[in-house]
Short mmCIF file of C-alpha atoms in Angstrom, two decimals:
data_model
loop_
_atom_site.label_atom_id
_atom_site.label_comp_id
_atom_site.label_asym_id
_atom_site.label_seq_id
_atom_site.Cartn_x
_atom_site.Cartn_y
_atom_site.Cartn_z
CA MET A 1 138.39 133.87 -26.91
CA ILE A 2 140.27 130.68 -26.14
CA ARG A 3 142.13 132.37 -23.28
CA ILE A 4 138.87 133.51 -21.74
CA LEU A 5 137.52 130.00 -21.89
CA ILE A 6 140.67 128.61 -20.28
CA PHE A 7 140.49 131.20 -17.49
CA ALA A 8 136.83 130.40 -16.83
CA VAL A 9 137.60 126.69 -16.69
CA LEU A 10 140.41 127.27 -14.17
CA VAL A 11 138.18 129.43 -11.96
CA LEU A 12 135.45 126.81 -12.04
CA ALA A 13 137.92 124.06 -11.20
CA LEU A 14 139.29 126.08 -8.28
CA GLY A 15 135.84 126.80 -6.94
CA PHE A 16 134.83 123.17 -7.31
CA GLY A 17 137.93 122.15 -5.36
CA PHE A 18 137.20 124.50 -2.47
CA SER A 19 133.58 123.41 -2.33
CA TRP A 20 134.67 119.80 -2.24
CA LEU A 21 137.03 120.52 0.70
CA ALA A 22 134.28 122.44 2.50
CA ASP A 23 131.96 119.47 2.29
CA ARG A 24 134.65 117.23 3.79
CA PRO A 25 136.07 119.07 6.84
CA GLY A 26 139.22 117.84 8.54
CA GLU A 27 142.18 118.83 10.70
CA LEU A 28 145.76 119.23 9.58
CA SER A 29 148.58 118.95 12.15
CA ILE A 30 152.16 119.81 11.29
CA LEU A 31 155.02 119.15 13.66
CA TRP A 32 158.00 121.24 12.59
CA GLN A 33 161.08 121.91 14.77
CA GLY A 34 159.33 120.84 17.97
CA LYS A 35 156.30 122.94 17.38
CA LEU A 36 152.87 121.59 16.61
CA VAL A 37 150.82 123.56 14.16
CA GLU A 38 147.15 122.60 13.83
CA MET A 39 144.72 124.05 11.30
CA SER A 40 141.72 123.05 9.30
CA LEU A 41 142.06 121.58 5.87
CA MET A 42 140.35 124.61 4.22
CA VAL A 43 142.83 127.04 5.79
CA ALA A 44 145.75 124.92 4.66
CA ALA A 45 144.49 124.86 1.08
CA SER A 46 143.97 128.64 1.15
CA LEU A 47 147.50 129.16 2.39
CA VAL A 48 148.92 126.97 -0.37
CA VAL A 49 147.03 128.88 -3.06
CA ALA A 50 148.09 132.25 -1.63
CA LEU A 51 151.69 131.13 -1.46
CA VAL A 52 151.68 130.05 -5.11
CA ALA A 53 150.13 133.37 -6.17
CA ALA A 54 152.70 135.32 -4.18
CA VAL A 55 155.56 133.42 -5.77
CA MET A 56 154.20 134.10 -9.23
CA ILE A 57 153.79 137.83 -8.53
CA VAL A 58 157.30 138.10 -7.13
CA TRP A 59 158.70 136.29 -10.14
CA TRP A 60 156.88 138.63 -12.53
CA LEU A 61 158.23 141.70 -10.72
CA VAL A 62 161.79 140.43 -10.76
CA ARG A 63 161.58 139.46 -14.43
CA THR A 64 160.11 142.81 -15.42
CA ILE A 65 162.82 144.75 -13.64
CA TRP A 66 165.51 142.55 -15.09
CA THR A 67 164.31 142.84 -18.71
CA SER A 68 163.20 146.46 -18.59
CA PRO A 69 166.19 147.90 -20.55
CA HIS A 70 165.63 145.45 -23.39
CA SER A 71 161.90 146.08 -23.33
CA VAL A 72 162.41 149.81 -23.56
CA THR A 73 164.81 149.39 -26.46
CA ARG A 74 162.47 147.04 -28.25
CA TYR A 75 159.60 149.45 -27.77
CA PHE A 76 161.42 152.32 -29.42
CA ARG A 77 162.69 150.02 -32.19
CA ALA A 78 159.18 148.80 -32.93
CA ARG A 79 157.91 152.35 -32.94
CA LYS A 80 160.61 153.35 -35.43
CA ARG A 81 159.86 150.34 -37.62
CA ASP A 82 156.18 151.15 -37.62
CA ARG A 83 156.93 154.67 -38.75
CA GLY A 84 159.16 153.30 -41.49
CA TYR A 85 156.53 150.91 -42.75
CA GLN A 86 154.00 153.70 -42.70
CA ALA A 87 156.34 155.82 -44.84
CA LEU A 88 156.98 152.87 -47.16
CA SER A 89 153.26 152.26 -47.61
CA THR A 90 152.64 155.94 -48.31
CA GLY A 91 155.51 155.99 -50.81
CA LEU A 92 154.25 152.95 -52.71
CA ILE A 93 150.79 154.49 -52.96
CA ALA A 94 152.30 157.77 -54.16
CA ALA A 95 154.41 155.95 -56.75
CA GLY A 96 151.36 154.10 -58.00
CA ALA A 97 149.48 157.41 -58.24
CA GLY A 98 152.37 159.05 -60.12
CA ASN A 99 153.34 161.50 -57.35
CA ALA A 100 157.11 161.50 -57.83
CA VAL A 101 157.84 164.19 -55.20
CA LEU A 102 155.99 162.43 -52.39
CA ALA A 103 157.31 159.03 -53.46
CA ALA A 104 160.92 160.25 -53.33
CA LYS A 105 160.34 161.87 -49.93
CA MET A 106 158.80 158.71 -48.50
CA ALA A 107 161.57 156.55 -49.99
CA ALA A 108 164.23 158.62 -48.21
CA ARG A 109 162.28 158.54 -44.95
CA SER A 110 161.67 154.79 -45.08
CA ARG A 111 165.35 154.13 -45.83
CA GLY A 112 166.28 156.17 -42.72
CA LEU A 113 163.82 154.30 -40.54
CA ILE A 114 164.13 150.77 -41.96
CA SER A 115 167.18 148.90 -43.13
CA ALA A 116 167.05 148.06 -46.83
CA ASP A 117 168.54 144.64 -46.08
CA GLN A 118 165.59 143.85 -43.86
CA GLU A 119 162.90 145.22 -46.19
CA PRO A 120 163.46 144.73 -49.96
CA LEU A 121 160.40 146.80 -50.79
CA ILE A 122 162.54 149.90 -50.31
CA HIS A 123 164.44 148.98 -53.49
CA LEU A 124 161.15 148.61 -55.31
CA LEU A 125 159.96 152.02 -54.10
CA GLU A 126 163.20 153.66 -55.20
CA ALA A 127 163.06 151.95 -58.60
CA GLN A 128 159.45 153.01 -59.14
CA THR A 129 160.30 156.56 -58.09
CA ALA A 130 163.18 156.64 -60.58
CA LEU A 131 160.88 155.41 -63.36
CA ILE A 132 158.33 158.12 -62.60
CA GLU A 133 161.02 160.77 -62.64
CA GLY A 134 162.36 159.45 -65.95
CA LYS A 135 165.67 158.23 -64.50
CA HIS A 136 165.69 154.90 -66.33
CA ASP A 137 169.39 154.25 -65.77
CA ALA A 138 168.98 154.55 -62.02
CA ALA A 139 165.90 152.32 -62.14
CA ARG A 140 167.78 149.73 -64.16
CA LYS A 141 170.59 149.68 -61.58
CA LYS A 142 168.04 149.12 -58.83
CA PHE A 143 166.51 146.24 -60.75
CA GLU A 144 169.94 144.71 -61.25
CA LEU A 145 170.57 144.84 -57.49
CA MET A 146 167.21 143.20 -56.91
CA ALA A 147 168.00 140.51 -59.48
CA ASP A 148 171.18 139.61 -57.57
CA ASP A 149 169.23 139.13 -54.35
CA PRO A 150 167.58 135.67 -54.15
CA GLU A 151 164.64 137.16 -52.28
CA THR A 152 163.88 139.76 -54.96
CA ARG A 153 165.30 138.03 -58.05
CA GLU A 154 161.93 137.55 -59.75
CA LEU A 155 160.92 141.16 -59.19
CA GLY A 156 164.25 142.44 -60.51
CA LEU A 157 164.13 140.26 -63.61
CA ARG A 158 160.65 141.46 -64.44
CA GLY A 159 161.75 145.07 -64.12
CA LEU A 160 164.74 144.45 -66.37
CA TYR A 161 162.51 142.65 -68.88
CA LEU A 162 160.07 145.55 -69.06
CA GLU A 163 162.90 148.05 -69.47
CA ALA A 164 164.42 146.00 -72.28
CA ARG A 165 161.05 145.83 -74.02
CA ARG A 166 160.68 149.59 -73.67
CA LEU A 167 164.06 150.18 -75.28
CA GLY A 168 163.37 147.67 -78.04
CA ALA A 169 166.20 145.37 -76.96
CA ASN A 170 164.37 142.17 -77.82
CA GLU A 171 167.40 139.93 -77.37
CA ALA A 172 168.04 141.24 -73.85
CA ALA A 173 164.34 140.92 -73.03
CA ARG A 174 164.40 137.33 -74.26
CA GLN A 175 167.37 136.51 -72.03
CA TYR A 176 165.74 138.04 -68.95
CA ALA A 177 162.51 136.15 -69.64
CA GLU A 178 164.30 132.83 -70.15
CA GLN A 179 166.33 133.36 -66.98
CA ALA A 180 163.16 134.04 -65.00
CA ALA A 181 161.39 131.05 -66.57
CA GLU A 182 164.33 128.80 -65.73
CA LYS A 183 164.45 129.91 -62.10
CA ALA A 184 160.70 130.14 -61.63
CA PRO A 185 158.66 128.33 -64.32
CA TYR A 186 155.48 129.15 -62.41
CA LEU A 187 155.72 132.84 -63.38
CA PRO A 188 153.08 133.44 -66.07
CA TRP A 189 154.75 136.47 -67.67
CA ALA A 190 158.14 134.77 -67.93
CA ALA A 191 156.72 131.55 -69.33
CA GLN A 192 154.50 133.34 -71.83
CA ALA A 193 157.26 135.67 -73.01
CA THR A 194 159.74 132.82 -73.38
CA LEU A 195 157.15 130.79 -75.24
CA GLU A 196 156.49 133.62 -77.69
CA TYR A 197 160.19 134.21 -78.29
CA ARG A 198 160.80 130.55 -79.01
CA CYS A 199 157.85 130.50 -81.37
CA GLN A 200 159.12 133.56 -83.22
CA ALA A 201 162.46 131.79 -83.68
CA GLY A 202 160.72 128.62 -84.89
CA HIS A 203 161.98 126.47 -82.01
CA TRP A 204 158.80 124.47 -81.71
CA ASP A 205 160.30 121.58 -79.74
CA ASP A 206 161.61 123.92 -77.03
CA ALA A 207 158.29 125.72 -76.96
CA ILE A 208 156.36 122.48 -76.48
CA ARG A 209 158.75 121.43 -73.71
CA LEU A 210 158.27 124.75 -71.92
CA LEU A 211 154.51 124.43 -72.29
CA GLU A 212 154.63 121.06 -70.56
CA GLN A 213 156.52 122.64 -67.67
CA GLN A 214 153.85 125.32 -67.44
CA ARG A 215 151.14 122.70 -67.38
CA VAL A 216 152.86 120.77 -64.60
CA ALA A 217 153.34 124.00 -62.62
CA HIS A 218 149.61 124.79 -63.09
CA VAL A 219 150.38 128.13 -64.74
CA LEU A 220 147.76 127.47 -67.43
CA ASP A 221 144.45 125.74 -67.07
CA LYS A 222 143.83 122.53 -68.94
CA LYS A 223 141.77 124.03 -71.76
CA ALA A 224 144.22 126.85 -72.49
CA ALA A 225 147.18 124.47 -72.37
CA GLU A 226 145.54 122.08 -74.84
CA ARG A 227 144.72 124.91 -77.25
CA THR A 228 148.27 126.28 -77.08
CA LYS A 229 149.79 122.85 -77.60
CA ALA A 230 147.53 122.26 -80.61
CA VAL A 231 148.75 125.54 -82.15
CA LEU A 232 152.38 124.59 -81.55
CA LEU A 233 151.88 121.14 -83.06
CA THR A 234 150.20 122.69 -86.10
CA ALA A 235 153.08 125.11 -86.56
CA ARG A 236 155.63 122.31 -86.35
CA ALA A 237 153.57 120.25 -88.79
CA GLY A 238 153.57 123.13 -91.26
CA ASP A 239 157.36 123.25 -91.19
CA LEU A 240 157.66 119.47 -91.60
CA LEU A 241 155.11 119.09 -94.40
CA GLU A 242 157.62 119.39 -97.26
CA ALA A 243 160.45 117.39 -95.67
CA ASP A 244 158.56 114.74 -93.68
CA PRO A 245 154.85 114.50 -94.59
CA LYS A 246 154.24 111.57 -92.26
CA ALA A 247 155.58 113.37 -89.18
CA ALA A 248 153.63 116.46 -90.19
CA ARG A 249 150.45 114.39 -90.45
CA ASN A 250 151.02 112.89 -86.99
CA ASP A 251 151.45 116.34 -85.45
CA ALA A 252 148.39 117.66 -87.28
CA LEU A 253 146.21 114.77 -86.16
CA ALA A 254 147.45 115.20 -82.58
CA ALA A 255 146.53 118.88 -82.81
CA LEU A 256 143.04 117.97 -84.05
CA LYS A 257 142.55 115.75 -81.01
CA LEU A 258 143.35 118.68 -78.73
CA ALA A 259 141.45 121.28 -80.79
CA PRO A 260 138.95 119.54 -83.13
CA GLY A 261 137.97 122.75 -84.93
CA LEU A 262 141.50 123.87 -85.86
CA VAL A 263 141.26 124.43 -89.62
CA PRO A 264 145.02 124.76 -90.40
CA ALA A 265 145.73 121.40 -88.75
CA ALA A 266 143.03 119.71 -90.83
CA LEU A 267 144.43 121.21 -94.05
CA ILE A 268 147.95 120.01 -93.24
CA ALA A 269 146.74 116.50 -92.43
CA ALA A 270 144.69 116.39 -95.66
CA ARG A 271 147.61 117.59 -97.77
CA SER A 272 149.79 114.90 -96.24
CA TYR A 273 147.23 112.27 -97.18
CA PHE A 274 146.98 113.75 -100.68
CA ARG A 275 150.71 113.28 -101.13
CA GLU A 276 150.19 109.59 -100.45
CA ASP A 277 147.14 109.44 -102.79
CA ASN A 278 144.96 108.55 -99.82
CA THR A 279 141.94 110.61 -100.78
CA ARG A 280 139.53 108.73 -98.56
CA LYS A 281 141.29 109.57 -95.29
CA ALA A 282 141.94 113.12 -96.41
CA SER A 283 138.25 113.59 -97.19
CA ALA A 284 137.32 112.12 -93.81
CA VAL A 285 139.54 114.63 -92.00
CA LEU A 286 138.13 117.55 -93.98
CA GLU A 287 134.55 116.41 -93.47
CA GLN A 288 135.08 116.15 -89.71
CA VAL A 289 136.32 119.74 -89.46
CA TRP A 290 133.73 121.00 -91.98
CA LYS A 291 130.93 119.86 -89.68
CA MET A 292 132.36 121.98 -86.86
CA ALA A 293 133.77 125.02 -88.70
CA PRO A 294 132.93 125.40 -92.41
CA ASP A 295 135.77 127.22 -94.12
CA ALA A 296 136.41 128.29 -97.71
CA GLU A 297 139.89 126.70 -97.75
CA ILE A 298 138.49 123.38 -96.58
CA GLY A 299 135.82 123.58 -99.26
CA ARG A 300 138.36 124.16 -102.03
CA ALA A 301 140.62 121.37 -100.78
CA TYR A 302 137.70 118.94 -100.55
CA VAL A 303 136.21 119.73 -103.96
CA ARG A 304 139.59 119.53 -105.71
CA ALA A 305 140.80 116.49 -103.81
CA ARG A 306 141.32 114.46 -106.99
CA SER A 307 143.09 116.32 -109.76
CA GLY A 308 141.61 114.13 -112.49
CA ASP A 309 137.97 114.71 -111.57
CA SER A 310 135.62 116.32 -114.05
CA VAL A 311 133.60 119.40 -113.21
CA LEU A 312 130.54 117.23 -112.59
CA ASP A 313 132.47 115.10 -110.13
CA ARG A 314 133.55 118.22 -108.29
CA LEU A 315 129.96 119.38 -108.21
CA LYS A 316 128.97 116.10 -106.59
CA ARG A 317 131.64 116.56 -103.92
CA ALA A 318 130.37 120.08 -103.31
CA ASP A 319 126.86 118.68 -102.86
CA ARG A 320 128.31 116.30 -100.28
CA LEU A 321 129.67 119.25 -98.29
CA GLU A 322 126.32 121.02 -98.47
CA ALA A 323 124.59 117.90 -97.16
CA LEU A 324 127.01 117.81 -94.22
CA LYS A 325 126.37 121.46 -93.30
CA PRO A 326 123.09 122.70 -94.80
CA ASN A 327 121.85 126.28 -94.59
CA ASN A 328 125.39 127.61 -94.38
CA VAL A 329 126.93 130.39 -96.45
CA GLU A 330 130.17 128.54 -97.12
CA SER A 331 128.27 125.44 -98.24
CA LEU A 332 126.18 127.50 -100.67
CA LEU A 333 129.25 129.24 -102.07
CA VAL A 334 131.12 125.97 -102.61
CA VAL A 335 128.19 124.53 -104.56
CA ALA A 336 127.72 127.77 -106.52
CA ARG A 337 131.37 127.85 -107.65
CA ALA A 338 131.31 124.19 -108.60
CA ALA A 339 128.08 124.69 -110.56
CA LEU A 340 129.61 127.67 -112.34
CA ASP A 341 132.58 125.55 -113.39
CA ALA A 342 130.13 122.93 -114.64
CA ARG A 343 128.23 125.70 -116.51
CA GLN A 344 125.01 124.97 -114.66
CA PHE A 345 124.21 128.64 -114.43
CA GLY A 346 120.70 128.31 -113.04
CA ARG A 347 121.81 126.31 -110.06
CA ALA A 348 124.90 128.48 -109.51
CA ARG A 349 122.76 131.61 -109.52
CA ALA A 350 120.21 130.12 -107.10
CA LYS A 351 122.90 129.10 -104.59
CA ALA A 352 124.72 132.40 -104.86
CA GLU A 353 121.53 134.42 -104.37
CA ALA A 354 120.66 132.31 -101.32
CA ALA A 355 124.13 133.03 -99.94
CA ALA A 356 123.63 136.75 -100.61
CA ARG A 357 120.41 136.73 -98.60
CA MET A 358 122.20 135.05 -95.67
CA ASP A 359 125.46 137.03 -95.73
CA ALA A 360 125.80 139.90 -98.20
CA ARG A 361 129.55 140.22 -98.49
CA GLU A 362 132.10 141.02 -101.16
CA GLY A 363 132.84 137.48 -102.35
CA VAL A 364 129.17 136.65 -102.84
CA PHE A 365 128.57 139.62 -105.15
CA LEU A 366 131.77 138.94 -107.09
CA LEU A 367 130.60 135.38 -107.63
CA LEU A 368 127.25 136.68 -108.91
CA ALA A 369 129.14 138.96 -111.29
CA ASP A 370 131.13 135.98 -112.58
CA ILE A 371 127.92 134.01 -113.10
CA GLU A 372 126.34 136.94 -114.91
CA GLU A 373 129.34 137.36 -117.18
CA ALA A 374 129.51 133.66 -118.01
CA GLU A 375 125.77 133.24 -118.60
CA THR A 376 124.46 136.45 -120.15
CA GLY A 377 127.37 138.84 -120.58
CA ASP A 378 125.04 141.72 -119.68
CA GLN A 379 127.36 144.56 -118.73
CA GLY A 380 124.65 146.42 -116.84
CA ARG A 381 123.95 143.54 -114.51
CA ILE A 382 127.66 142.81 -114.14
CA ARG A 383 128.33 146.42 -113.13
CA HIS A 384 125.44 146.20 -110.67
CA TRP A 385 127.01 143.24 -108.85
CA LEU A 386 130.45 144.85 -108.91
CA ALA A 387 129.01 148.01 -107.37
CA GLN A 388 127.38 145.94 -104.65
CA ALA A 389 130.72 144.21 -104.00
CA LEU A 390 132.43 147.58 -103.52
CA ARG A 391 129.96 148.58 -100.81
CA ALA A 392 129.68 145.19 -99.13
CA PRO A 393 131.80 144.03 -96.17
CA ARG A 394 134.93 142.12 -97.00
CA ASP A 395 135.13 138.36 -96.84
CA PRO A 396 136.48 136.73 -93.68
CA ALA A 397 140.24 136.38 -93.56
CA TRP A 398 142.99 135.57 -91.08
CA VAL A 399 143.31 138.72 -88.95
CA ALA A 400 145.69 139.38 -86.05
CA ASP A 401 146.33 142.76 -84.41
CA GLY A 402 144.97 144.57 -87.46
CA PHE A 403 147.16 142.57 -89.88
CA VAL A 404 145.34 140.63 -92.61
CA SER A 405 147.09 137.52 -93.92
CA ASP A 406 146.22 135.27 -96.82
CA LYS A 407 147.15 132.22 -94.72
CA TRP A 408 147.17 131.17 -91.10
CA LEU A 409 150.29 131.93 -89.05
CA PRO A 410 151.02 130.65 -85.52
CA VAL A 411 152.49 133.97 -84.34
CA SER A 412 151.33 137.52 -84.99
CA PRO A 413 153.90 139.42 -87.09
CA VAL A 414 152.92 142.65 -85.33
CA THR A 415 153.15 141.80 -81.62
CA GLY A 416 154.60 138.30 -81.64
CA ARG A 417 151.57 136.97 -79.77
CA LEU A 418 150.94 133.24 -80.08
CA ASP A 419 147.63 132.03 -81.55
CA ALA A 420 146.61 135.56 -82.45
CA PHE A 421 145.04 134.93 -85.87
CA GLU A 422 141.27 134.67 -86.07
CA TRP A 423 139.04 133.87 -89.05
CA LYS A 424 136.82 136.93 -89.24
CA ALA A 425 136.04 139.97 -91.34
CA PRO A 426 138.79 142.60 -91.32
CA PHE A 427 138.26 145.74 -89.31
CA GLY A 428 137.24 149.11 -90.72
CA GLN A 429 134.59 147.82 -93.13
CA LEU A 430 131.28 149.67 -93.34
CA ASP A 431 128.13 147.99 -94.50
CA GLY A 432 126.45 149.33 -97.61
CA PRO A 433 123.39 151.51 -97.22
CA VAL A 434 120.05 149.79 -96.81
CA GLU A 435 117.16 151.74 -98.21
CA ASP A 436 114.46 149.54 -96.72
CA GLY A 437 115.05 148.81 -93.06
CA SER A 438 113.15 145.54 -93.23
CA LEU A 439 115.35 144.10 -95.98
CA SER A 440 118.93 142.88 -95.80
CA ASN A 441 121.63 144.18 -98.10
CA GLY A 442 121.51 141.00 -100.17
CA GLU A 443 117.75 141.13 -100.61
CA GLN A 444 117.94 144.81 -101.51
CA ALA A 445 120.64 144.09 -104.10
CA LEU A 446 118.59 141.30 -105.64
CA ARG A 447 115.50 143.50 -105.89
CA SER A 448 117.43 146.36 -107.48
CA LEU A 449 118.98 144.12 -110.16
CA PRO A 450 118.33 145.72 -113.57
CA PRO A 451 116.41 143.64 -116.15
CA LEU A 452 118.26 141.63 -118.73
CA SER A 453 118.98 143.70 -121.85
CA ALA A 454 119.45 142.43 -125.41
CA VAL A 455 123.08 141.90 -126.22
CA GLU A 456 124.13 142.33 -129.88
CA SER A 457 127.23 140.41 -130.67
CA GLU A 458 127.36 141.43 -134.37
CA PRO A 459 125.62 144.24 -136.27
CA GLU A 460 122.49 142.95 -137.94
CA PRO A 461 121.50 143.94 -141.55
CA PHE A 462 118.66 146.30 -142.05
CA PRO A 463 115.27 144.58 -142.29
CA GLU A 464 113.35 144.46 -145.53
CA GLU A 465 110.53 146.67 -144.29
CA GLU A 466 112.81 149.62 -143.52
CA LYS A 467 111.89 152.82 -145.35
CA VAL A 468 114.48 154.53 -147.49
CA ILE A 469 114.39 158.30 -147.97
CA GLU A 470 116.66 159.70 -150.65
CA ALA A 471 118.14 163.14 -150.41
CA GLU A 472 120.97 164.79 -152.18
CA VAL A 473 123.89 165.91 -150.13
CA VAL A 474 126.30 168.41 -151.63
CA PRO A 475 129.76 167.52 -150.52
CA ALA A 476 132.00 170.27 -149.28
CA ARG A 477 134.76 171.47 -151.59
CA THR A 478 138.07 170.14 -150.34
CA GLU A 479 141.56 169.88 -151.57
CA THR A 480 142.56 166.53 -152.99
CA LEU A 481 145.84 164.77 -152.64
CA ILE A 482 146.15 164.55 -156.44
CA ALA A 483 145.69 167.37 -158.92
CA GLU A 484 142.46 166.54 -160.76
CA PRO A 485 139.06 168.25 -160.93
CA LEU A 486 136.34 167.37 -158.46
CA ARG A 487 134.07 164.87 -160.08
CA GLU A 488 130.34 164.71 -159.73
CA GLN A 489 129.25 162.65 -156.73
CA PRO A 490 126.27 160.35 -156.75
CA PRO A 491 123.29 161.18 -154.55
CA VAL A 492 123.43 160.00 -150.91
CA LYS A 493 120.58 157.99 -149.46
CA LEU A 494 119.27 158.56 -145.92
CA VAL A 495 118.13 155.26 -144.43
CA LYS A 496 115.53 155.39 -141.68
CA THR A 497 115.09 152.17 -139.68
CA GLU A 498 112.35 151.10 -137.30
CA LYS A 499 114.55 152.19 -134.39
CA ALA A 500 114.27 155.81 -135.59
CA GLU A 501 117.94 155.94 -136.52
CA THR A 502 119.05 157.95 -139.64
CA VAL A 503 122.13 156.69 -141.40
CA ALA A 504 123.87 158.49 -144.24
CA THR A 505 124.92 155.99 -146.85
CA ARG A 506 125.25 155.51 -150.58
CA GLU A 507 124.13 152.60 -152.57
CA LYS A 508 125.77 149.58 -151.16
CA PRO A 509 128.55 148.44 -153.49
CA ALA A 510 129.03 144.84 -154.35
CA PRO A 511 130.81 142.96 -151.55
CA ASP A 512 134.48 142.51 -151.99
CA PRO A 513 135.66 138.93 -151.93
CA PHE A 514 138.12 139.75 -149.09
CA PHE A 515 136.02 139.05 -145.90
CA GLY A 516 132.98 140.89 -147.34
CA ARG A 517 134.50 144.40 -147.37
CA PRO A 518 137.49 146.23 -148.85
CA PRO A 519 140.64 146.34 -146.79
CA ASP A 520 141.52 149.31 -144.63
CA ASP A 521 144.45 150.19 -146.95
CA PRO A 522 143.24 150.11 -150.60
CA GLY A 523 146.83 150.54 -151.90
CA VAL A 524 147.89 152.78 -154.82
CA LYS A 525 144.99 154.44 -156.54
CA ASN A 526 144.26 153.35 -160.10
CA ARG A 527 143.71 156.53 -162.13
CA ASP A 528 142.18 154.60 -165.03
CA SER A 529 139.40 153.19 -162.88
CA GLU A 530 136.41 155.38 -163.63
CA THR A 531 134.10 153.56 -161.29
CA ASP A 532 136.42 154.02 -158.31
CA SER A 533 136.80 157.73 -158.97
CA LYS A 534 133.03 158.22 -159.12
CA THR A 535 132.17 156.30 -155.97
CA ARG A 536 135.10 157.43 -153.80
CA LEU A 537 134.42 160.14 -151.21
CA ARG A 538 137.44 162.39 -150.83
CA LEU A 539 138.04 163.77 -147.37
CA PHE A 540 141.19 165.71 -148.21
#
């Protein structure tokens, strides 16, 4: 487009020049070697233009003839290169599609048409073809050659890293990743892999330094970099908590500035303050995180902040948490547990039932079972809550890659991924059946709670108005342990109570002074005791 505009401008300028000369006629006289040549100014200008055009045409012809051998050679070379690149493109597509036969054919053709020194992609095609064919040793050799070439070093290192991971050679994979990260810190895979390896080894300082290099190289965005740094600071704080609580607290507080809702960082900072008996600052840190992300661990740490507090003081602290985050399941559970410890069963039951209506999960029903056992001891109701707990979803826990941990970890023990743990319900849990579609599981469990039954702690004596029916029972003839005739037995009384229960008993003997009844082992029998022989029922 620009060339067309330039050509049009030149034509317009030439036409304007000729028109200007035509409007101003004149004569041109040239005296050359004794001859006088006279012509008009327009003819002279035309001759000059024609002469310039002729010179240019002659120059183009001479130049074309002179450079024709090189042009012919370059034409055939370009044609060969184009065929090679076409074969290389076809081979890469075939390798990506998994066609090993076509990929190998195109690799051989492209190598014959293009020099491998000029086009490094030929090495990549051959390596990919070897991987498809299962020739991992040949592919590894190709990647090593690519790693030695500065132009393809990054590609070769990545191929070697993936091969080492496939073989399970974690140490070799770590070395390849660190080498790539050192040469090119802007590579995301190398930086991430090196970061994970350093975290698995517990080298938190090196990991933080590498993260700063990634941030400067703009490998990670600002939000992701801040989150990752907060996790690394929390992990380092966890390792320093026992040896240097102050340094651990500084790292934890720095992590909370980067990620305000990071629960493990808040717990570490609070524990560091607890070691210094600074309950006020510890409570402030826990309250700040509780407002953003209520968590059961934070609730326990906050309620039991002072070891010398009474159960009522702990209940007051639980009420404080509920006031900070009302209408929340964790707040209700914290208050319910504190009320149970304080033996305020009515309040504990009300909070636990409200939590069950909001989130019917295992821990809520187990808490209701504990309340029922402590308050009434009704086994039927206790079994009801335990049955609901078996069918209910599990409580949230720290889960990463299907692994459930009782505490937060910076790195997944399954895949080694950084910041993999999430506070959520474990996988594979099925909700209990809901009979009424309009009711939640918690509401259904509360409605199906059996009524409170009378609990008898000790057997009660028969009431005075019970009716006694006497009947004689002939005892069966048995062999006795001692050789003496069977004596006449007294009649047996059948006692019928108001509960329609029939009990076979004799006249109640006088209570023995030893705890109101004779001992289980009466000792050696006294043959002279006539009363004992008459009232004793022989079973053998």
